[in-house]
XYZ file of C-alpha atoms in Angstrom:
774
model
C 0.000 0.000 0.000
C 2.735 2.479 0.996
C 4.827 1.594 -2.046
C 1.999 2.663 -4.379
C 1.775 6.141 -2.857
C 3.005 9.037 -4.987
C 5.951 11.036 -3.680
C 3.767 14.125 -3.474
C 1.072 12.346 -1.472
C 3.722 10.890 0.847
C 5.329 14.305 1.384
C 1.964 15.982 1.823
C 0.830 13.361 4.328
C 3.962 13.851 6.434
C 3.533 17.637 6.365
C -0.154 17.178 7.262
C 0.701 15.061 10.330
C 3.792 16.978 11.459
C 3.671 19.902 13.879
C 4.886 23.404 13.049
C 6.476 25.959 15.349
C 5.713 28.651 12.767
C 1.956 28.104 12.793
C 1.606 26.581 16.241
C 0.147 23.386 14.773
C 0.629 20.357 17.006
C 1.818 16.984 15.725
C -0.896 14.433 14.990
C -4.581 14.901 14.220
C -6.381 15.138 17.567
C -6.301 17.020 20.852
C -8.328 17.238 24.082
C -10.305 20.391 24.828
C -12.079 21.526 27.967
C -15.862 21.704 27.605
C -16.570 23.726 30.761
C -15.263 27.186 31.745
C -12.127 27.461 33.885
C -11.918 31.223 34.115
C -11.900 31.883 37.868
C -11.384 30.350 41.281
C -14.984 29.144 41.550
C -14.745 27.350 38.192
C -11.612 25.609 39.453
C -13.315 24.650 42.702
C -16.220 23.122 40.751
C -14.058 21.333 38.191
C -11.534 19.909 40.641
C -11.081 19.938 44.394
C -13.279 20.233 46.377
C -16.324 20.312 44.048
C -15.392 17.269 41.995
C -15.939 15.107 45.079
C -19.692 15.643 44.721
C -19.634 14.016 41.271
C -17.451 11.181 42.595
C -19.849 10.501 45.477
C -22.840 10.491 43.133
C -21.221 7.917 40.836
C -20.094 5.774 43.779
C -23.706 5.658 44.988
C -25.139 5.072 41.496
C -22.747 4.061 38.685
C -25.347 5.073 36.086
C -24.659 8.692 37.041
C -21.344 8.438 35.162
C -23.335 8.933 31.962
C -24.697 12.231 33.314
C -21.617 13.561 35.074
C -18.699 12.507 32.844
C -17.816 12.168 29.162
C -17.892 8.351 29.406
C -21.139 7.814 27.498
C -19.750 9.666 24.480
C -16.228 8.276 24.716
C -14.971 5.328 22.648
C -11.596 3.589 22.691
C -10.074 2.853 19.288
C -7.713 0.072 20.326
C -5.122 -1.881 18.355
C -1.986 -3.943 18.845
C -0.836 -3.122 15.308
C -0.767 -6.710 14.019
C -2.859 -6.153 10.855
C -2.736 -2.465 9.929
C -4.430 -1.602 6.641
C -2.310 -3.115 3.874
C 0.875 -2.628 5.906
C 0.659 -5.841 7.934
C 2.170 -6.334 11.388
C 3.895 -2.976 11.868
C 3.439 -2.834 15.628
C 1.378 -0.620 17.950
C 3.446 2.569 17.731
C 3.426 2.647 13.924
C -0.333 2.025 13.995
C -0.987 5.210 15.972
C -1.561 7.494 12.933
C -4.258 5.084 11.729
C -5.945 5.017 15.129
C -5.841 8.823 15.288
C -7.411 8.845 11.831
C -10.211 6.580 13.030
C -10.691 8.935 15.973
C -11.110 11.866 13.588
C -13.756 9.976 11.592
C -15.717 9.169 14.753
C -15.655 12.826 15.775
C -16.355 14.370 12.396
C -19.050 11.971 11.202
C -20.856 11.294 14.488
C -19.613 13.699 17.177
C -18.087 10.861 19.233
C -14.990 11.514 21.353
C -12.165 8.983 21.139
C -9.015 7.996 22.969
C -6.768 6.015 20.653
C -5.014 3.235 22.551
C -2.087 1.311 21.115
C -1.237 -1.783 23.145
C 2.132 -3.586 22.989
C 0.656 -7.043 23.475
C 0.306 -9.859 20.946
C -0.831 -12.602 23.311
C -4.602 -12.869 22.964
C -5.266 -13.799 26.601
C -3.256 -10.865 27.951
C -4.754 -8.468 25.404
C -8.222 -9.515 26.585
C -7.264 -8.554 30.142
C -6.038 -5.147 28.989
C -9.252 -4.403 27.082
C -11.564 -5.559 29.865
C -9.713 -3.445 32.425
C -10.620 -0.307 30.443
C -14.384 -0.636 30.937
C -14.715 2.109 33.599
C -13.294 4.688 31.179
C -15.338 4.098 28.033
C -18.863 3.843 26.708
C -17.671 1.535 23.927
C -14.589 -0.211 22.500
C -13.723 -0.224 18.782
C -11.135 -2.938 18.169
C -9.022 -2.154 15.126
C -6.374 -3.830 12.987
C -5.886 -6.974 15.093
C -4.980 -10.024 13.032
C -7.064 -13.184 12.766
C -7.717 -15.482 14.527
C -6.746 -13.488 17.637
C -9.303 -10.809 16.748
C -12.091 -13.385 17.086
C -10.854 -14.531 20.480
C -10.414 -11.012 21.836
C -13.791 -9.743 20.717
C -15.635 -12.877 21.815
C -14.136 -12.862 25.311
C -14.484 -9.106 25.836
C -18.109 -9.086 24.712
C -18.867 -11.850 27.201
C -17.173 -10.064 30.109
C -17.907 -6.377 29.474
C -21.095 -4.387 29.887
C -20.368 -1.963 27.022
C -20.275 -2.434 23.225
C -17.130 -4.136 21.910
C -17.007 -3.981 18.117
C -14.247 -5.154 15.778
C -14.881 -2.835 12.842
C -12.642 -4.756 10.422
C -15.116 -7.614 10.777
C -18.515 -6.128 11.337
C -18.249 -2.770 9.572
C -17.317 -4.474 6.327
C -19.973 -7.143 6.904
C -22.752 -4.591 7.349
C -21.948 -2.715 4.122
C -21.513 -5.963 2.184
C -24.837 -7.279 3.481
C -26.619 -4.052 2.504
C -25.174 -4.198 -1.022
C -26.080 -7.871 -1.419
C -29.592 -7.208 -0.115
C -30.177 -4.598 -2.794
C -28.360 -6.504 -5.548
C -30.445 -9.625 -4.970
C -33.615 -7.526 -5.010
C -32.687 -6.148 -8.437
C -31.836 -9.654 -9.657
C -35.105 -11.112 -8.328
C -33.305 -13.567 -6.071
C -33.690 -14.528 -2.402
C -30.852 -14.726 0.088
C -32.081 -18.057 1.405
C -31.565 -19.792 -1.937
C -28.469 -18.175 -3.479
C -25.058 -19.811 -3.774
C -22.283 -17.765 -2.155
C -18.591 -18.322 -2.899
C -15.823 -16.497 -1.086
C -12.172 -15.885 -1.817
C -10.553 -15.177 1.515
C -11.393 -16.479 4.963
C -10.031 -13.795 7.270
C -11.854 -11.762 9.889
C -13.851 -9.631 7.457
C -14.874 -12.493 5.181
C -16.105 -14.700 8.016
C -17.954 -11.796 9.629
C -19.692 -11.136 6.299
C -20.790 -14.760 6.075
C -21.968 -14.842 9.688
C -24.109 -11.756 9.174
C -25.524 -13.079 5.893
C -26.498 -16.274 7.714
C -28.208 -14.166 10.380
C -30.144 -12.453 7.576
C -31.233 -15.739 5.994
C -28.433 -17.281 3.938
C -28.027 -21.071 4.271
C -24.707 -22.538 5.407
C -25.036 -25.389 2.930
C -25.062 -22.808 0.101
C -21.812 -21.146 1.209
C -18.434 -22.187 -0.221
C -15.300 -20.723 1.334
C -11.847 -20.663 -0.264
C -8.578 -19.244 1.018
C -4.876 -19.465 0.216
C -5.031 -23.235 0.826
C -8.050 -23.703 -1.467
C -11.553 -24.844 -0.585
C -12.491 -25.115 3.092
C -13.680 -28.733 3.225
C -14.511 -31.229 5.944
C -11.354 -32.922 7.161
C -8.968 -30.166 6.068
C -6.242 -29.481 8.644
C -4.082 -26.723 7.123
C -4.907 -23.147 8.241
C -8.125 -24.190 9.965
C -9.733 -22.826 13.126
C -13.104 -23.194 14.816
C -14.523 -20.064 13.185
C -13.608 -21.160 9.684
C -14.615 -24.788 10.255
C -18.272 -23.778 10.501
C -18.267 -23.361 6.702
C -16.390 -26.575 5.809
C -18.222 -28.447 3.022
C -18.279 -32.226 2.446
C -16.671 -32.100 -1.010
C -13.759 -33.295 -3.087
C -13.484 -29.910 -4.843
C -10.308 -28.059 -3.947
C -10.074 -24.747 -5.872
C -12.048 -21.554 -6.421
C -12.419 -22.454 -10.087
C -14.098 -25.734 -9.168
C -16.736 -24.236 -6.839
C -17.603 -21.040 -8.733
C -20.067 -22.679 -11.161
C -23.593 -21.317 -10.678
C -22.582 -18.924 -7.915
C -24.997 -16.022 -7.395
C -22.636 -14.097 -5.121
C -18.838 -13.866 -5.196
C -17.368 -12.330 -2.047
C -13.709 -11.420 -2.454
C -11.598 -10.263 0.461
C -8.302 -11.718 -0.685
C -5.964 -10.608 -3.466
C -6.095 -8.883 -6.833
C -6.831 -10.915 -9.945
C -7.919 -14.196 -8.341
C -11.362 -14.170 -10.024
C -10.820 -14.893 -13.707
C -13.049 -13.922 -16.625
C -13.870 -17.547 -17.418
C -15.009 -18.040 -13.814
C -17.422 -15.110 -14.068
C -18.872 -16.607 -17.248
C -19.731 -19.739 -15.256
C -21.541 -17.866 -12.504
C -25.342 -17.592 -12.388
C -27.096 -14.860 -14.431
C -27.030 -11.362 -12.869
C -24.338 -12.267 -10.337
C -23.258 -10.113 -7.408
C -19.481 -9.635 -7.490
C -17.969 -8.159 -4.340
C -14.337 -7.652 -5.425
C -13.083 -5.900 -2.307
C -9.317 -6.444 -2.382
C -7.502 -3.096 -2.367
C -6.002 -1.483 -4.333
C -6.347 -4.225 -6.961
C -9.757 -5.968 -6.885
C -10.130 -9.696 -7.432
C -11.401 -8.725 -10.905
C -11.681 -5.306 -12.531
C -15.274 -4.133 -13.059
C -14.929 -3.772 -16.848
C -13.639 -7.348 -17.144
C -16.487 -8.678 -15.009
C -19.120 -6.867 -17.079
C -17.595 -8.131 -20.310
C -17.882 -11.677 -19.011
C -21.381 -11.161 -17.558
C -23.146 -7.974 -18.760
C -25.777 -8.246 -16.012
C -23.224 -8.431 -13.209
C -23.540 -6.028 -10.282
C -20.123 -5.119 -8.921
C -18.832 -3.575 -5.707
C -15.202 -2.780 -4.930
C -13.278 -1.153 -2.116
C -12.133 1.669 -4.386
C -13.529 5.201 -4.551
C -13.012 5.480 -8.321
C -15.693 2.873 -9.097
C -19.404 2.859 -8.240
C -20.571 0.956 -5.150
C -17.563 1.507 -2.908
C -17.682 -0.672 0.219
C -16.368 1.764 2.809
C -16.658 1.123 6.557
C -17.188 4.812 7.235
C -20.702 4.246 5.879
C -21.666 2.616 9.148
C -19.287 2.424 12.116
C -19.676 6.027 13.388
C -23.456 5.814 13.223
C -23.721 2.348 14.791
C -21.740 3.595 17.783
C -23.791 6.801 17.830
C -27.017 4.848 18.197
C -25.510 2.393 20.698
C -24.033 5.118 22.918
C -27.182 7.210 22.875
C -29.167 4.424 24.545
C -26.234 3.229 26.700
C -26.307 -0.182 25.014
C -24.440 -2.953 26.785
C -23.450 -4.573 23.480
C -23.845 -4.320 19.718
C -25.843 -7.445 18.987
C -26.947 -9.163 15.789
C -30.288 -7.339 15.774
C -28.525 -3.965 15.885
C -26.228 -4.952 13.027
C -29.190 -6.228 11.006
C -31.007 -2.937 11.662
C -27.997 -1.070 10.278
C -28.018 -3.291 7.180
C -31.693 -2.592 6.546
C -31.255 1.155 7.114
C -28.332 1.401 4.676
C -30.066 -0.721 2.040
C -33.264 1.314 2.372
C -31.406 4.624 2.080
C -29.896 3.503 -1.244
C -33.420 2.914 -2.527
C -34.697 6.331 -1.420
C -34.992 9.053 -4.056
C -32.539 11.863 -3.480
C -33.937 14.713 -1.457
C -33.544 18.255 -2.775
C -30.688 18.821 -0.326
C -28.833 15.672 -1.368
C -29.417 16.350 -5.056
C -28.030 19.878 -4.728
C -25.058 18.575 -2.778
C -24.178 16.276 -5.685
C -24.256 18.958 -8.348
C -27.968 18.634 -9.089
C -27.572 14.972 -10.072
C -30.262 12.687 -8.706
C -28.806 9.396 -7.505
C -31.095 6.597 -8.719
C -31.181 3.141 -7.177
C -29.775 0.583 -9.581
C -26.789 -1.672 -10.383
C -24.359 1.253 -10.040
C -26.019 2.620 -6.904
C -26.561 -0.306 -4.543
C -25.266 1.484 -1.451
C -25.302 5.155 -0.455
C -22.366 7.493 -0.863
C -20.198 7.767 2.269
C -20.959 11.500 2.188
C -24.743 11.215 2.122
C -25.773 13.454 5.069
C -28.772 11.217 5.737
C -26.662 8.249 6.901
C -26.598 9.294 10.546
C -30.308 10.148 10.387
C -31.194 6.620 9.251
C -28.630 4.340 10.915
C -28.307 5.746 14.447
C -32.070 5.707 15.213
C -32.429 2.217 13.665
C -29.600 0.882 15.841
C -30.977 2.615 18.942
C -34.456 1.149 18.358
C -33.018 -2.344 17.867
C -31.063 -2.019 21.125
C -34.238 -1.010 22.945
C -36.304 -3.786 21.381
C -33.738 -6.455 22.308
C -33.361 -5.265 25.893
C -29.747 -4.107 25.805
C -30.463 -0.360 26.141
C -29.918 0.949 29.676
C -31.178 4.456 28.828
C -33.968 4.115 26.238
C -34.882 7.135 24.134
C -38.317 8.462 25.099
C -38.817 10.970 22.285
C -37.463 9.770 18.930
C -38.664 12.890 17.107
C -36.515 15.048 19.389
C -33.614 12.619 19.006
C -33.784 12.725 15.229
C -33.918 16.526 15.302
C -30.782 16.513 17.459
C -29.033 14.328 14.857
C -30.269 16.593 12.071
C -28.702 19.615 13.765
C -25.410 17.754 14.052
C -25.353 16.977 10.320
C -25.175 20.635 9.433
C -22.603 21.470 12.108
C -20.206 18.632 11.314
C -17.788 20.650 9.165
C -18.056 18.244 6.224
C -19.703 20.814 3.988
C -17.025 20.483 1.286
C -17.376 16.701 0.893
C -20.448 16.780 -1.374
C -18.741 19.444 -3.496
C -15.787 17.124 -4.100
C -18.132 14.221 -4.862
C -19.976 16.335 -7.420
C -16.721 17.552 -8.986
C -15.436 13.998 -9.249
C -18.616 12.910 -11.011
C -18.032 15.294 -13.954
C -14.564 16.900 -13.908
C -13.981 20.125 -15.856
C -10.934 22.003 -17.135
C -9.653 24.508 -14.574
C -6.914 26.938 -15.541
C -4.495 28.210 -12.886
C -3.137 31.672 -13.679
C -0.303 31.266 -11.169
C 0.956 28.005 -12.610
C 4.530 28.471 -11.390
C 3.428 28.900 -7.766
C 4.029 25.888 -5.515
C 0.423 26.006 -4.263
C -0.988 25.845 -7.776
C 1.357 22.984 -8.704
C 0.379 21.016 -5.616
C -3.304 21.728 -6.249
C -2.907 20.459 -9.799
C -1.384 17.223 -8.468
C -4.313 16.728 -6.072
C -6.837 17.534 -8.807
C -5.315 14.798 -10.968
C -5.095 12.226 -8.165
C -8.601 12.971 -6.862
C -10.098 13.142 -10.344
C -11.891 16.415 -9.609
C -10.530 18.510 -12.500
C -8.276 18.626 -15.540
C -5.751 21.327 -14.606
C -4.216 23.776 -17.083
C -1.172 25.747 -15.904
C -0.023 29.168 -17.086
C 3.717 29.637 -16.752
C 7.113 28.889 -18.208
C 7.266 25.112 -18.747
C 10.909 24.733 -17.739
C 10.301 26.622 -14.470
C 7.204 24.577 -13.648
C 9.036 21.350 -14.491
C 11.960 22.144 -12.189
C 9.649 23.143 -9.343
C 7.380 20.129 -9.795
C 10.383 17.822 -9.473
C 11.675 19.788 -6.487
C 8.328 19.362 -4.702
C 8.183 15.637 -5.504
C 5.182 15.931 -7.821
C 4.588 13.091 -10.251
C 3.142 14.940 -13.261
C 5.241 16.622 -15.959
C 4.014 20.085 -17.047
C 3.499 20.229 -20.792
C 3.292 16.429 -21.045
C 0.803 15.201 -18.452
C -0.760 18.624 -17.882
C -1.570 21.232 -20.528
C 0.340 24.489 -20.188
C 0.180 27.979 -21.644
C 3.579 29.623 -21.963
C 3.178 33.428 -21.937
C 6.553 33.765 -23.659
C 5.755 31.458 -26.561
C 2.248 30.208 -27.346
C 0.770 29.663 -30.814
C -2.456 31.401 -29.708
C -0.713 34.652 -28.813
C -2.011 36.657 -31.809
C -5.548 35.333 -31.327
C -5.440 36.261 -27.639
C -4.223 39.775 -28.422
C -6.915 40.291 -31.057
C -9.661 39.037 -28.721
C -8.408 41.171 -25.824
C -8.482 44.305 -27.977
C -11.986 43.423 -29.134
C -13.236 42.928 -25.573
C -11.379 45.734 -23.759
C -10.482 48.172 -26.534
C -13.078 50.686 -25.367
C -11.759 50.476 -21.807
C -8.366 51.927 -22.628
C -6.641 48.794 -23.928
C -4.740 49.740 -27.095
C -3.234 47.115 -29.432
C 0.248 47.911 -28.111
C -0.912 47.533 -24.503
C -2.762 44.312 -25.382
C 0.430 42.796 -26.826
C 2.280 43.587 -23.594
C -0.498 42.408 -21.265
C -0.987 39.075 -23.037
C 2.741 38.403 -22.548
C 2.817 39.427 -18.884
C -0.599 39.191 -17.176
C -1.483 35.577 -16.433
C -4.942 36.502 -15.138
C -5.849 38.067 -18.473
C -4.532 34.990 -20.286
C -6.612 32.693 -18.061
C -9.726 34.793 -18.607
C -9.191 34.759 -22.388
C -8.797 30.961 -22.330
C -12.105 30.648 -20.459
C -13.803 33.084 -22.836
C -12.572 31.089 -25.844
C -13.836 27.809 -24.380
C -10.332 26.391 -23.848
C -11.014 26.105 -20.103
C -14.223 25.844 -18.103
C -13.155 27.796 -15.013
C -10.229 29.840 -13.741
C -8.339 30.365 -10.481
C -6.100 33.402 -9.931
C -4.982 35.782 -7.184
C -2.161 33.863 -5.508
C -0.061 36.963 -6.095
C -1.039 40.613 -6.543
C -3.994 42.819 -5.610
C -7.527 41.483 -5.569
C -8.931 44.455 -7.483
C -6.393 44.145 -10.297
C -7.399 40.522 -10.875
C -11.103 41.388 -10.673
C -10.620 44.137 -13.258
C -9.054 41.638 -15.682
C -11.958 39.230 -15.193
C -14.452 42.034 -15.715
C -12.726 43.166 -18.944
C -12.681 39.699 -20.506
C -15.375 37.521 -18.947
C -17.725 40.192 -17.654
C -20.743 39.913 -15.393
C -23.527 37.377 -15.592
C -26.797 38.723 -17.047
C -28.578 38.492 -13.679
C -25.703 40.027 -11.671
C -25.827 43.824 -11.420
C -22.407 43.821 -9.750
C -19.709 41.565 -8.324
C -19.497 40.475 -4.701
C -17.622 37.867 -2.725
C -18.670 35.157 -0.318
C -16.241 33.683 2.215
C -16.934 30.266 3.719
C -15.480 29.576 7.164
C -15.653 26.004 8.485
C -15.145 25.638 12.231
C -15.891 22.989 14.821
C -19.193 24.772 15.406
C -20.301 24.574 11.770
C -20.074 26.236 8.357
C -20.779 29.952 7.923
C -20.886 32.068 4.777
C -19.967 35.772 5.053
C -20.609 38.477 2.434
C -19.392 40.793 0.944
C -15.826 40.338 2.159
C -13.756 41.809 -0.703
C -15.538 43.918 -3.332
C -17.988 46.730 -2.493
C -16.842 49.205 0.208
C -20.256 50.637 1.119
C -23.151 49.070 -0.816
C -26.599 50.618 -0.829
C -29.700 48.684 0.257
C -30.438 47.325 -3.217
C -26.867 46.105 -3.652
C -27.029 44.398 -0.255
C -30.277 42.675 -1.256
C -28.979 41.561 -4.649
C -25.774 40.253 -3.049
C -27.783 38.227 -0.511
C -29.972 36.669 -3.209
C -26.999 35.627 -5.370
C -25.070 34.336 -2.351
C -28.058 32.228 -1.290
C -27.872 30.477 -4.652
C -24.217 29.577 -3.993
C -24.963 28.326 -0.471
C -27.569 25.983 -1.972
C -24.833 24.362 -4.091
C -23.370 23.003 -0.869
C -26.579 21.120 -0.123
C -27.520 23.631 2.593
C -30.715 25.629 2.973
C -29.673 29.307 3.171
C -30.693 30.982 6.432
C -29.897 34.644 5.882
C -29.213 37.191 8.623
C -28.818 40.857 7.657
C -26.336 42.051 10.268
C -26.122 45.397 12.009
C -25.387 46.990 15.369
C -29.176 47.306 15.638
C -31.806 44.681 16.486
C -35.073 44.900 14.525
C -35.417 48.679 14.630
C -33.690 49.406 17.932
C -31.499 52.025 16.202
C -32.117 54.353 13.266
C -28.574 54.918 12.073
C -27.921 54.958 8.305
C -26.423 51.424 8.301
C -29.336 49.986 10.297
C -31.876 51.601 7.989
C -29.930 50.275 4.981
C -30.170 46.676 6.199
C -33.862 47.145 7.054
C -34.529 48.411 3.534
C -32.537 45.515 2.076
C -34.842 43.092 3.905
C -37.883 44.674 2.275
C -36.294 44.355 -1.173
C -35.393 40.677 -0.641
C -38.889 39.826 0.568
C -40.389 41.541 -2.471
C -38.090 39.952 -5.064
C -37.245 36.561 -3.500
C -40.036 35.726 -1.029
C -39.018 32.055 -0.950
C -35.804 32.849 0.959
C -35.588 32.494 4.735
C -34.235 35.866 5.819
C -34.582 38.430 8.583
C -32.900 41.501 9.968
C -31.528 43.847 10.847
C -29.941 42.019 13.783
C -26.759 41.742 15.797
C -24.313 38.902 15.248
C -25.116 37.061 18.490
C -28.837 37.224 17.739
C -28.169 35.686 14.302
C -26.287 32.730 15.791
C -28.289 32.136 19.002
C -31.942 31.217 18.355
C -32.824 31.424 22.053
C -31.542 34.992 22.226
C -33.409 35.889 19.014
C -36.612 34.478 20.493
C -36.334 36.947 23.378
C -35.591 39.902 21.122
C -38.008 39.075 18.273
C -40.373 36.153 19.069
C -41.939 36.144 15.610
C -38.711 36.275 13.600
C -38.911 34.796 10.099
C -35.514 33.167 10.648
C -35.514 29.716 12.259
C -32.522 28.136 13.937
C -28.993 29.372 13.455
C -28.175 31.645 10.525
C -25.587 30.273 8.075
C -25.415 33.168 5.583
C -24.315 36.420 7.221
C -24.709 39.612 5.181
C -22.722 42.596 6.461
C -23.500 46.294 5.931
C -20.101 47.167 4.437
C -16.733 45.817 3.331
C -14.895 46.794 6.532
C -17.197 44.834 8.832
C -17.360 41.774 6.572
C -13.617 41.509 5.990
C -12.656 42.184 9.605
C -15.195 39.642 10.875
C -13.998 36.943 8.477
C -10.345 37.449 9.434
C -11.110 37.422 13.161
C -13.263 34.290 12.947
C -10.599 32.543 10.870
C -7.927 33.320 13.460
C -9.818 33.038 16.749
C -11.904 29.972 15.866
C -9.105 28.310 13.870
C -11.637 28.037 11.047
C -10.802 26.594 7.646
C -11.397 29.324 5.030
C -12.807 28.514 1.605
C -12.748 31.348 -0.863
C -13.283 34.132 -1.411
C -15.963 32.887 -3.796
C -16.519 35.441 -6.551
C -20.218 36.035 -7.184
C -21.496 37.575 -10.397
C -19.010 36.585 -13.134
C -20.413 35.291 -16.426
C -18.145 32.222 -16.240
C -16.705 30.440 -13.166
C -13.760 32.631 -12.102
C -12.302 33.072 -8.642
C -9.763 35.507 -7.232
C -8.022 33.997 -4.214
C -5.669 35.851 -1.875
C -1.888 35.649 -1.350
C -2.422 33.963 2.048
C -4.304 30.993 0.577
C -2.840 27.536 1.158
C -2.535 24.705 -1.364
C -5.491 23.083 0.377
C -7.475 26.275 -0.137
C -6.657 26.215 -3.851
C -7.858 22.615 -4.062
C -11.139 23.484 -2.328
C -11.800 26.339 -4.728
C -10.883 24.131 -7.688
C -13.598 21.657 -6.693
C -16.138 24.461 -6.253
C -15.200 25.995 -9.616
C -15.779 22.616 -11.278
C -19.251 22.323 -9.719
C -20.075 25.823 -10.937
C -18.823 24.950 -14.421
C -21.084 21.904 -14.497
C -24.141 24.175 -14.448
C -22.685 27.206 -16.228
C -23.804 28.431 -19.640
C -21.557 26.747 -22.237
C -18.823 29.128 -23.405
C -18.089 29.973 -26.993
C -15.995 27.461 -28.891
C -12.429 28.499 -29.574
C -13.243 28.900 -33.280
C -16.285 31.082 -32.584
C -14.340 33.205 -30.113
C -11.560 33.674 -32.626
């Protein structure tokens, strides 16, 4: 796995994980934060001695109080001994720590669950069991990770029997749940029943056996299951590489190879090695077979080969570049979320089956408006290429966690049953839109239909690195403006794998065959704005932003990124001269997205208009709301001021009040209110006291400021104080997708804007062809 990593990805990953004295970033990916104030002596007395003794006494009297008085009920251990880490093998507990931290991040980001990662230097199963069981007072659940078979079976089995909290080996059960959901839907499309299908596996490790066990729970028959591994068919009497978990599936047969048992198989389950399922084997399977080729990075058979052999085949892999990716992140955060929320003592078969049904049902649901918008307006339809939901479907937590919680309650393992499921589901819904994963659907949409994005600052390290990521992620086809020899030297210096001018198209300002055409077009477009032919010849040799804009205008690129160097207004002027404004945009404005641990917030106008009038404020808000919708979010607009709903009559307060009237008259469908202070916009309870009948519900996510000073200052302060990830500025109002970034943007910021520019280009008016433009 590590050997197949590009040098750039390897370097970037090390930089990502490493700390920095310059920025204050700490090594690793997680930290612990206080959740209660510690600002004075009384706070200290409550948090520690002597006040903490009251909480200790309460728990000593009633252990159930730990769920109310400590973090335990939202705390999970991700625990490994490092004996089977990803595709790296037995690398030991210390080297496994980055993976465990990564799992911790997924728990937190996808489901709001806190995690301690625990790496244990113990390979003896009996002693490892003792270590895990001794941790029960600390945690609400244990996620066992990357422990090799068969020890993983022993450890989980013993710990589940002894502990009163969920113990879940995700390598087994997470994979099994996603596989079972995919097979459920695939068999429905094929008109087959699980109880009668023939299942053949390649691989008999922890994940494969867990898949089979769950399928049996759901109705598959053991006599219809044929297991093969590196020693061949698992048959009665075999002694090599056998254990009691594998022996359950031993068949009375004289067949010894995968090729001998594949005939008539309805389901192939591969968790082994690339290329083991041959084309001729697929031809001998039953009609409309399910092929789960889950070896990574090379599946047991490539999807195109399988479809050639059996056109009706339905195929799942473990890879993100093919449909139907089996990815554990589809389920494990949400299964734990549901289990923790009812204080389940275990994760039993009924809870796993409930997760299977919830995932399978979600794949069959029509896309909601929010989900459709999040995926670039594309409606995901249930079918052979959509058997399981996307890992970034925001509805996953809303379907899986309640289903798991209900199953725990129904089977009697929930110590704190949920009384009001409507309130619980609303709580989960609020979390979805505060999780900070707002960019994920944008990347998914970009990947679905990549476009050509031209980088004006092609010689800049950030643009070069962004181009590498765009290629690897499949989100865009980059075009770089710059001197090829300079870009080539820098790409090699940074360890990038592409070669400018060979793997990536370039435009050389010093020598490009289109130079005369660009000059002629620039004079035509900007000649009446002071651009003479002589000036045009100079600019087209020296101004990369103008070159990028001309390429977009001519249809040679679909979107442009500029602004890594120079003044914002100079770049905007070049865009205005060449690309111009959209027909429905009376002026330009900018929208800055800030993603913090609290959620995602859009601020406008942060860069363009110094002191807009009421109509400009209203028009900006309406156009910005359209952009917010592209992220799959419902815009909730707050018109900000120092005044609350008429409490002051200063010019800026009156301006925002008038803007509200204009918005309500021209776009009555928008959820908007104002004028209001910033805290009132973000705190619904406070707004209820100030204005009980406000038209704005919940927390505002689109904040419209009265002038450039307030918007820009607020965005910079939030970015610094809240350690928020900035995306943008997003230029609003251009006739084609064009964005002016700032000199402080990072390579990651360039990548984010590249993905957004692609999504905009997917719905943009088609540009002129190069011939028409010329």
